[in-house]
Amino acid sequence: AHDLATVLMAEHLAKRFKPSALKTRSHEITGNPFDDQEWVQKAGSRCQLRAIGFKDEDFTKPIITVVCPYSNALPCNNKFRNLGDIIVKEIENKGGIAFLCYTPVVSDAETMGSPGMRYSLISRDWIADCVEIMHEAYAADAIVSLSGCDKTVPGVLMPIARLDAIGACLYGGTHLPGHREDKDGTLDGRSVMEAIGKYGAGLIDIEELHTVERCAMPGSGTCGGMYTANTMSCAVEALGMALPGTGTGPAVDKLNKVTATREEYCEKVVEALFNLMEAKISARQILTRKAFENSLAVVFALGGSTNSVLHLLALAQEADVKLNIDDFNVIGDRVPLLTNIAPHGKYHAADLEAVGGLPVHIWFINININLILIEKPLLVRSWA
């Protein structure tokens, strides 16, 4: 009689709580209806989840970690609550449950020259650990990560590689170039630094410095040149862990509102993530040695930040890919500088979108120069 009751209970649970095929791990938190003992044991966990709004059907859905390194303290990430809300809604529309994960964010530009700068580089590893803690603690089934300010770009990808999780990344975008009414040309953060030097040398007065300071960054987004954040967003796109074209382009429009394009990217990255889940393609299937060679080639062609050496080596280590500093020289010797983007050029990262973004850049390296074979990233192949 006891065995019959157990069988009947299992059949009842399986009908009422039939889990999604994409729910590969999160039953560790919600319980597995096909395992009556586990289901009973997880009643306490489900009770907690019901208190935050879970209904019966929610226990059958995959749980997605949504990494949102939001802070209102800096322009790089201060629109991430908007983006995070869109991603959460899209996950729900596709039959998933989103668990938000917030992380520290340290702005190099704001903390530079202060004791706060001591926290910048180490914040990358803290970000990675924060994501791992939240993802593993709740046994989530996949990760989608937003990134913006310098250390958040590698920081949110490192745990995906470390855990060999199913995941995808989305960059929040760069800021639009600044303009001033009395002079032609564009401005960015570099313009301010140069103005500080000019003021110190007696070449400009305090009013001119103040004007540059006010006009250089008109709205949200990462620093506008090919500095660390934009370099790494392009590197991540070239690795195949972000969708084509999403690593460049502005975060906001001239009214400082999130662009319709960036909102659309939020929907597309969720679509890509679910396709990865269905195909069971995890990070290390994408983050191959060839993917890192692609990424290095792109960094050199863009004239990217040398900080990419630190971050790509760290990412390779997390992905268990053999990559060393000499590889940068080997690949760099074969790839010319193709762009005229700040800090060495007159254009800005936002301008890349107008000419087709990084996909056109990669095509140009691969087809016209024929120096290094750049393969179509696996993430692209998996969802296209």
Short mmCIF file of C-alpha atoms in Angstrom, two decimals, residues 25-346:
data_model
loop_
_atom_site.label_atom_id
_atom_site.label_comp_id
_atom_site.label_asym_id
_atom_site.label_seq_id
_atom_site.Cartn_x
_atom_site.Cartn_y
_atom_site.Cartn_z
CA ARG A 25 19.81 22.23 -12.21
CA SER A 26 17.38 24.47 -10.41
CA HIS A 27 15.28 21.54 -9.17
CA GLU A 28 17.98 21.41 -6.47
CA ILE A 29 16.21 24.49 -5.05
CA THR A 30 12.62 23.93 -6.14
CA GLY A 31 12.50 20.13 -5.88
CA ASN A 32 12.17 17.43 -8.52
CA PRO A 33 8.58 16.20 -8.95
CA PHE A 34 9.92 12.91 -10.31
CA ASP A 35 11.71 12.32 -7.00
CA ASP A 36 9.08 12.33 -4.26
CA GLN A 37 11.66 12.33 -1.46
CA GLU A 38 13.45 15.40 -2.86
CA TRP A 39 10.12 17.09 -3.51
CA VAL A 40 9.11 16.71 0.10
CA GLN A 41 12.50 17.84 1.36
CA LYS A 42 12.32 21.05 -0.70
CA ALA A 43 8.94 22.13 0.70
CA GLY A 44 10.73 24.64 2.94
CA SER A 45 12.51 26.17 -0.06
CA ARG A 46 9.29 26.38 -2.05
CA CYS A 47 7.60 28.03 0.91
CA GLN A 48 10.21 30.81 0.79
CA LEU A 49 9.78 31.17 -2.96
CA ARG A 50 6.00 31.34 -2.64
CA ALA A 51 6.53 34.26 -0.26
CA ILE A 52 8.19 36.24 -3.09
CA GLY A 53 5.39 35.46 -5.51
CA PHE A 54 6.02 31.98 -6.95
CA LYS A 55 2.95 30.07 -8.14
CA ASP A 56 2.73 26.31 -8.70
CA GLU A 57 3.69 26.63 -12.36
CA ASP A 58 6.82 28.65 -11.54
CA PHE A 59 8.45 25.62 -9.92
CA THR A 60 8.56 23.95 -13.36
CA LYS A 61 10.46 26.81 -15.01
CA PRO A 62 14.22 27.23 -15.55
CA ILE A 63 15.92 29.81 -13.34
CA ILE A 64 18.20 32.32 -15.06
CA THR A 65 20.79 34.40 -13.23
CA VAL A 66 20.58 37.98 -14.52
CA VAL A 67 23.82 39.75 -13.67
CA CYS A 68 23.14 43.46 -13.31
CA PRO A 69 26.18 45.45 -12.10
CA TYR A 70 24.09 48.55 -11.55
CA SER A 71 25.11 51.69 -9.72
CA ASN A 72 23.86 55.26 -9.91
CA ALA A 73 27.39 56.44 -9.06
CA LEU A 74 28.78 56.30 -12.60
CA PRO A 75 27.55 56.87 -16.17
CA CYS A 76 28.78 53.52 -17.48
CA ASN A 77 26.19 51.43 -15.63
CA ASN A 78 23.55 53.84 -14.35
CA LYS A 79 20.99 52.68 -16.96
CA PHE A 80 21.33 49.02 -16.08
CA ARG A 81 18.15 48.82 -14.03
CA ASN A 82 16.28 49.75 -17.24
CA LEU A 83 18.13 47.06 -19.21
CA GLY A 84 17.80 44.52 -16.42
CA ASP A 85 14.02 45.01 -16.27
CA ILE A 86 13.74 44.36 -20.01
CA ILE A 87 15.82 41.20 -19.73
CA VAL A 88 13.79 39.94 -16.76
CA LYS A 89 10.53 40.53 -18.63
CA GLU A 90 11.81 38.76 -21.74
CA ILE A 91 12.96 35.75 -19.68
CA GLU A 92 9.49 35.55 -18.16
CA ASN A 93 7.91 35.82 -21.62
CA LYS A 94 9.96 32.82 -22.70
CA GLY A 95 8.88 30.72 -19.73
CA GLY A 96 11.77 31.29 -17.35
CA ILE A 97 12.31 32.83 -13.93
CA ALA A 98 14.94 35.55 -13.50
CA PHE A 99 17.03 35.89 -10.34
CA LEU A 100 18.83 39.23 -10.26
CA CYS A 101 22.44 39.44 -9.14
CA TYR A 102 23.93 42.86 -8.36
CA THR A 103 27.67 43.43 -8.01
CA PRO A 104 30.11 46.16 -6.94
CA VAL A 105 31.14 48.66 -9.63
CA VAL A 106 34.26 50.83 -9.35
CA SER A 107 34.82 53.64 -11.84
CA ASP A 108 38.48 54.14 -12.74
CA ALA A 109 37.71 57.59 -14.10
CA GLU A 110 36.09 58.74 -10.86
CA THR A 111 38.47 57.12 -8.38
CA MET A 112 41.68 57.87 -10.28
CA GLY A 113 44.23 59.68 -8.12
CA SER A 114 42.40 58.75 -4.92
CA PRO A 115 42.69 55.84 -2.47
CA GLY A 116 39.55 54.43 -4.10
CA MET A 117 41.60 53.41 -7.12
CA ARG A 118 43.12 50.66 -4.99
CA TYR A 119 39.79 48.87 -5.25
CA SER A 120 39.48 49.00 -9.02
CA LEU A 121 41.40 46.01 -10.34
CA ILE A 122 40.51 43.73 -7.45
CA SER A 123 36.84 44.56 -8.03
CA ARG A 124 37.01 42.45 -11.19
CA ASP A 125 37.60 39.31 -9.16
CA TRP A 126 35.03 40.33 -6.56
CA ILE A 127 32.47 40.79 -9.33
CA ALA A 128 33.30 37.33 -10.66
CA ASP A 129 32.96 35.82 -7.19
CA CYS A 130 29.66 37.63 -6.55
CA VAL A 131 28.22 36.16 -9.74
CA GLU A 132 29.48 32.67 -8.93
CA ILE A 133 28.06 32.85 -5.41
CA MET A 134 24.58 33.85 -6.58
CA HIS A 135 24.49 31.48 -9.55
CA GLU A 136 25.70 28.44 -7.65
CA ALA A 137 23.79 29.16 -4.44
CA TYR A 138 20.50 29.12 -6.32
CA ALA A 139 21.54 26.35 -8.75
CA ALA A 140 20.42 28.45 -11.70
CA ASP A 141 20.25 26.91 -15.16
CA ALA A 142 21.94 29.69 -17.18
CA ILE A 143 23.36 33.21 -16.92
CA VAL A 144 22.85 36.42 -18.87
CA SER A 145 25.23 39.21 -17.88
CA LEU A 146 25.16 42.95 -18.43
CA SER A 147 28.50 44.76 -18.49
CA GLY A 148 29.69 48.33 -18.78
CA CYS A 149 32.45 49.94 -16.74
CA ASP A 150 35.95 48.53 -17.20
CA LYS A 151 36.14 45.70 -14.68
CA THR A 152 32.56 44.55 -15.14
CA VAL A 153 33.19 43.37 -18.72
CA PRO A 154 35.68 40.62 -17.85
CA GLY A 155 34.29 40.31 -14.33
CA VAL A 156 30.84 39.05 -15.41
CA LEU A 157 32.28 36.65 -18.01
CA MET A 158 34.96 35.06 -15.81
CA PRO A 159 32.48 33.06 -13.68
CA ILE A 160 30.63 31.84 -16.77
CA ALA A 161 33.92 30.44 -18.06
CA ARG A 162 34.96 29.20 -14.61
CA LEU A 163 31.75 27.23 -14.13
CA ASP A 164 31.43 26.22 -17.80
CA ALA A 165 27.92 27.58 -17.51
CA ILE A 166 25.46 28.27 -20.29
CA GLY A 167 25.58 32.02 -20.65
CA ALA A 168 25.72 35.14 -22.80
CA CYS A 169 26.80 38.74 -22.27
CA LEU A 170 25.39 42.09 -23.28
CA TYR A 171 27.28 45.39 -23.24
CA GLY A 172 25.43 48.46 -22.02
CA GLY A 173 26.96 50.73 -24.66
CA THR A 174 29.31 53.71 -24.82
CA HIS A 175 28.55 57.40 -24.42
CA LEU A 176 27.92 59.72 -27.34
CA PRO A 177 30.74 62.14 -28.24
CA GLY A 178 30.55 65.52 -26.53
CA HIS A 179 30.19 68.83 -28.38
CA ARG A 180 30.56 72.46 -27.45
CA GLU A 181 28.64 75.34 -28.97
CA ASP A 182 31.58 77.63 -29.67
CA LYS A 183 33.91 75.18 -31.44
CA ASP A 184 33.74 72.35 -33.96
CA GLY A 185 34.92 68.85 -33.19
CA THR A 186 34.04 66.22 -30.61
CA LEU A 187 35.02 65.64 -26.99
CA ASP A 188 35.35 62.74 -24.58
CA GLY A 189 37.08 61.93 -21.30
CA ARG A 190 40.47 62.29 -22.95
CA SER A 191 39.61 65.90 -23.76
CA VAL A 192 39.21 66.64 -20.06
CA MET A 193 42.53 65.05 -19.17
CA GLU A 194 44.27 67.04 -21.90
CA ALA A 195 42.57 70.21 -20.67
CA ILE A 196 43.87 69.56 -17.15
CA GLY A 197 47.38 69.34 -18.57
CA LYS A 198 46.92 72.49 -20.62
CA TYR A 199 45.65 74.38 -17.60
CA GLY A 200 48.62 73.20 -15.57
CA ALA A 201 50.94 74.42 -18.32
CA GLY A 202 49.20 77.78 -18.46
CA LEU A 203 47.84 77.23 -21.98
CA ILE A 204 44.16 77.67 -21.04
CA ASP A 205 42.30 79.42 -18.23
CA ILE A 206 39.96 77.92 -15.64
CA GLU A 207 36.85 78.87 -17.64
CA GLU A 208 38.07 76.90 -20.65
CA LEU A 209 38.77 73.91 -18.42
CA HIS A 210 35.28 74.22 -16.94
CA THR A 211 33.71 74.34 -20.42
CA VAL A 212 35.49 71.16 -21.53
CA GLU A 213 34.51 69.45 -18.28
CA ARG A 214 30.83 70.32 -18.83
CA CYS A 215 30.68 69.29 -22.50
CA ALA A 216 32.88 66.19 -22.77
CA MET A 217 30.32 63.54 -21.73
CA PRO A 218 26.73 64.44 -22.64
CA GLY A 219 25.10 61.35 -21.15
CA SER A 220 25.32 57.76 -19.94
CA GLY A 221 27.63 55.13 -21.33
CA THR A 222 31.22 54.01 -21.01
CA CYS A 223 34.18 56.26 -21.85
CA GLY A 224 33.90 57.02 -25.55
CA GLY A 225 37.31 56.02 -26.89
CA MET A 226 38.84 52.58 -27.38
CA TYR A 227 39.66 52.44 -23.68
CA THR A 228 39.34 49.34 -21.50
CA ALA A 229 35.54 49.02 -21.49
CA ASN A 230 35.04 49.38 -25.24
CA THR A 231 38.11 47.28 -25.97
CA MET A 232 36.84 44.45 -23.80
CA SER A 233 33.28 44.67 -25.11
CA CYS A 234 34.69 44.13 -28.61
CA ALA A 235 36.96 41.37 -27.33
CA VAL A 236 34.00 39.56 -25.75
CA GLU A 237 32.00 39.90 -28.97
CA ALA A 238 34.93 38.46 -30.92
CA LEU A 239 35.18 35.61 -28.41
CA GLY A 240 31.62 34.68 -29.33
CA MET A 241 30.10 35.37 -25.92
CA ALA A 242 28.07 38.37 -27.10
CA LEU A 243 25.84 38.78 -30.14
CA PRO A 244 27.24 40.42 -33.29
CA GLY A 245 27.16 44.21 -33.24
CA THR A 246 26.28 44.53 -29.55
CA GLY A 247 29.82 45.40 -28.42
CA THR A 248 29.73 48.86 -29.98
CA GLY A 249 27.25 51.70 -30.31
CA PRO A 250 25.82 54.25 -27.89
CA ALA A 251 24.06 53.47 -24.63
CA VAL A 252 21.64 56.38 -24.88
CA ASP A 253 20.23 58.91 -27.32
CA LYS A 254 20.67 62.67 -27.23
CA LEU A 255 17.96 62.91 -24.56
CA ASN A 256 19.96 60.49 -22.37
CA LYS A 257 17.39 57.74 -22.74
CA VAL A 258 18.34 54.12 -23.47
CA THR A 259 18.33 53.62 -27.24
CA ALA A 260 15.71 51.46 -28.91
CA THR A 261 18.58 49.42 -30.37
CA ARG A 262 19.99 48.65 -26.92
CA GLU A 263 16.52 47.64 -25.70
CA GLU A 264 16.18 45.33 -28.70
CA TYR A 265 19.56 43.78 -27.85
CA CYS A 266 18.14 42.87 -24.42
CA GLU A 267 15.43 40.83 -26.09
CA LYS A 268 17.82 39.24 -28.58
CA VAL A 269 20.35 38.16 -25.96
CA VAL A 270 17.59 36.33 -24.06
CA GLU A 271 16.52 34.62 -27.28
CA ALA A 272 20.13 33.57 -27.87
CA LEU A 273 20.46 32.32 -24.31
CA PHE A 274 17.40 30.08 -24.60
CA ASN A 275 18.71 28.69 -27.87
CA LEU A 276 22.00 27.90 -26.15
CA MET A 277 20.09 26.14 -23.38
CA GLU A 278 18.10 24.08 -25.85
CA ALA A 279 21.29 23.12 -27.70
CA LYS A 280 23.15 22.52 -24.40
CA ILE A 281 26.07 24.71 -25.52
CA SER A 282 28.12 25.81 -22.54
CA ALA A 283 30.78 28.50 -22.31
CA ARG A 284 33.85 26.35 -22.85
CA GLN A 285 32.44 25.05 -26.12
CA ILE A 286 32.59 28.67 -27.30
CA LEU A 287 35.71 29.88 -25.47
CA THR A 288 38.25 27.87 -27.44
CA ARG A 289 41.86 28.69 -28.22
CA LYS A 290 40.71 29.83 -31.68
CA ALA A 291 38.16 32.16 -30.11
CA PHE A 292 40.90 33.83 -28.08
CA GLU A 293 43.05 34.24 -31.19
CA ASN A 294 40.07 35.93 -32.87
CA SER A 295 39.71 38.23 -29.90
CA LEU A 296 43.39 39.19 -29.83
CA ALA A 297 43.33 39.99 -33.55
CA VAL A 298 40.35 42.31 -33.06
CA VAL A 299 41.98 44.09 -30.13
CA PHE A 300 45.10 44.86 -32.17
CA ALA A 301 43.15 45.94 -35.24
CA LEU A 302 41.11 48.36 -33.13
CA GLY A 303 44.13 49.76 -31.33
CA GLY A 304 42.59 48.62 -28.08
CA SER A 305 43.68 49.09 -24.50
CA THR A 306 46.72 47.22 -23.20
CA ASN A 307 44.56 46.36 -20.17
CA SER A 308 43.08 43.70 -22.44
CA VAL A 309 46.23 41.67 -21.78
CA LEU A 310 45.33 41.41 -18.10
CA HIS A 311 41.72 40.54 -18.74
CA LEU A 312 42.06 38.12 -21.66
CA LEU A 313 44.73 36.15 -19.80
CA ALA A 314 42.40 35.94 -16.80
CA LEU A 315 39.49 34.84 -18.99
CA ALA A 316 41.64 32.20 -20.70
CA GLN A 317 42.68 30.82 -17.34
CA GLU A 318 39.06 30.58 -16.22
CA ALA A 319 38.17 28.82 -19.48
CA ASP A 320 41.13 26.43 -19.11
CA VAL A 321 42.62 27.66 -22.40
CA LYS A 322 46.38 27.91 -22.78
CA LEU A 323 47.20 31.52 -23.55
CA ASN A 324 50.27 33.49 -22.52
CA ILE A 325 51.63 36.97 -22.99
CA ASP A 326 53.86 35.92 -25.89
CA ASP A 327 50.76 35.03 -27.91
CA PHE A 328 49.84 38.71 -27.92
CA ASN A 329 53.09 39.54 -29.71
CA VAL A 330 52.76 36.67 -32.19
CA ILE A 331 49.26 37.70 -33.26
CA GLY A 332 49.87 41.43 -32.88
CA ASP A 333 52.81 41.28 -35.30
CA ARG A 334 50.42 40.02 -38.01
CA VAL A 335 47.55 42.47 -37.51
CA PRO A 336 47.76 46.14 -38.52
CA LEU A 337 45.95 49.03 -36.89
CA LEU A 338 42.79 49.56 -38.91
CA THR A 339 40.80 52.17 -37.02
CA ASN A 340 41.19 55.84 -36.20
CA ILE A 341 39.46 55.82 -32.81
CA ALA A 342 40.34 57.80 -29.67
CA PRO A 343 42.59 57.97 -27.79
CA HIS A 344 44.89 57.85 -30.83
CA GLY A 345 42.30 58.95 -33.41
CA LYS A 346 39.52 61.47 -33.97
#
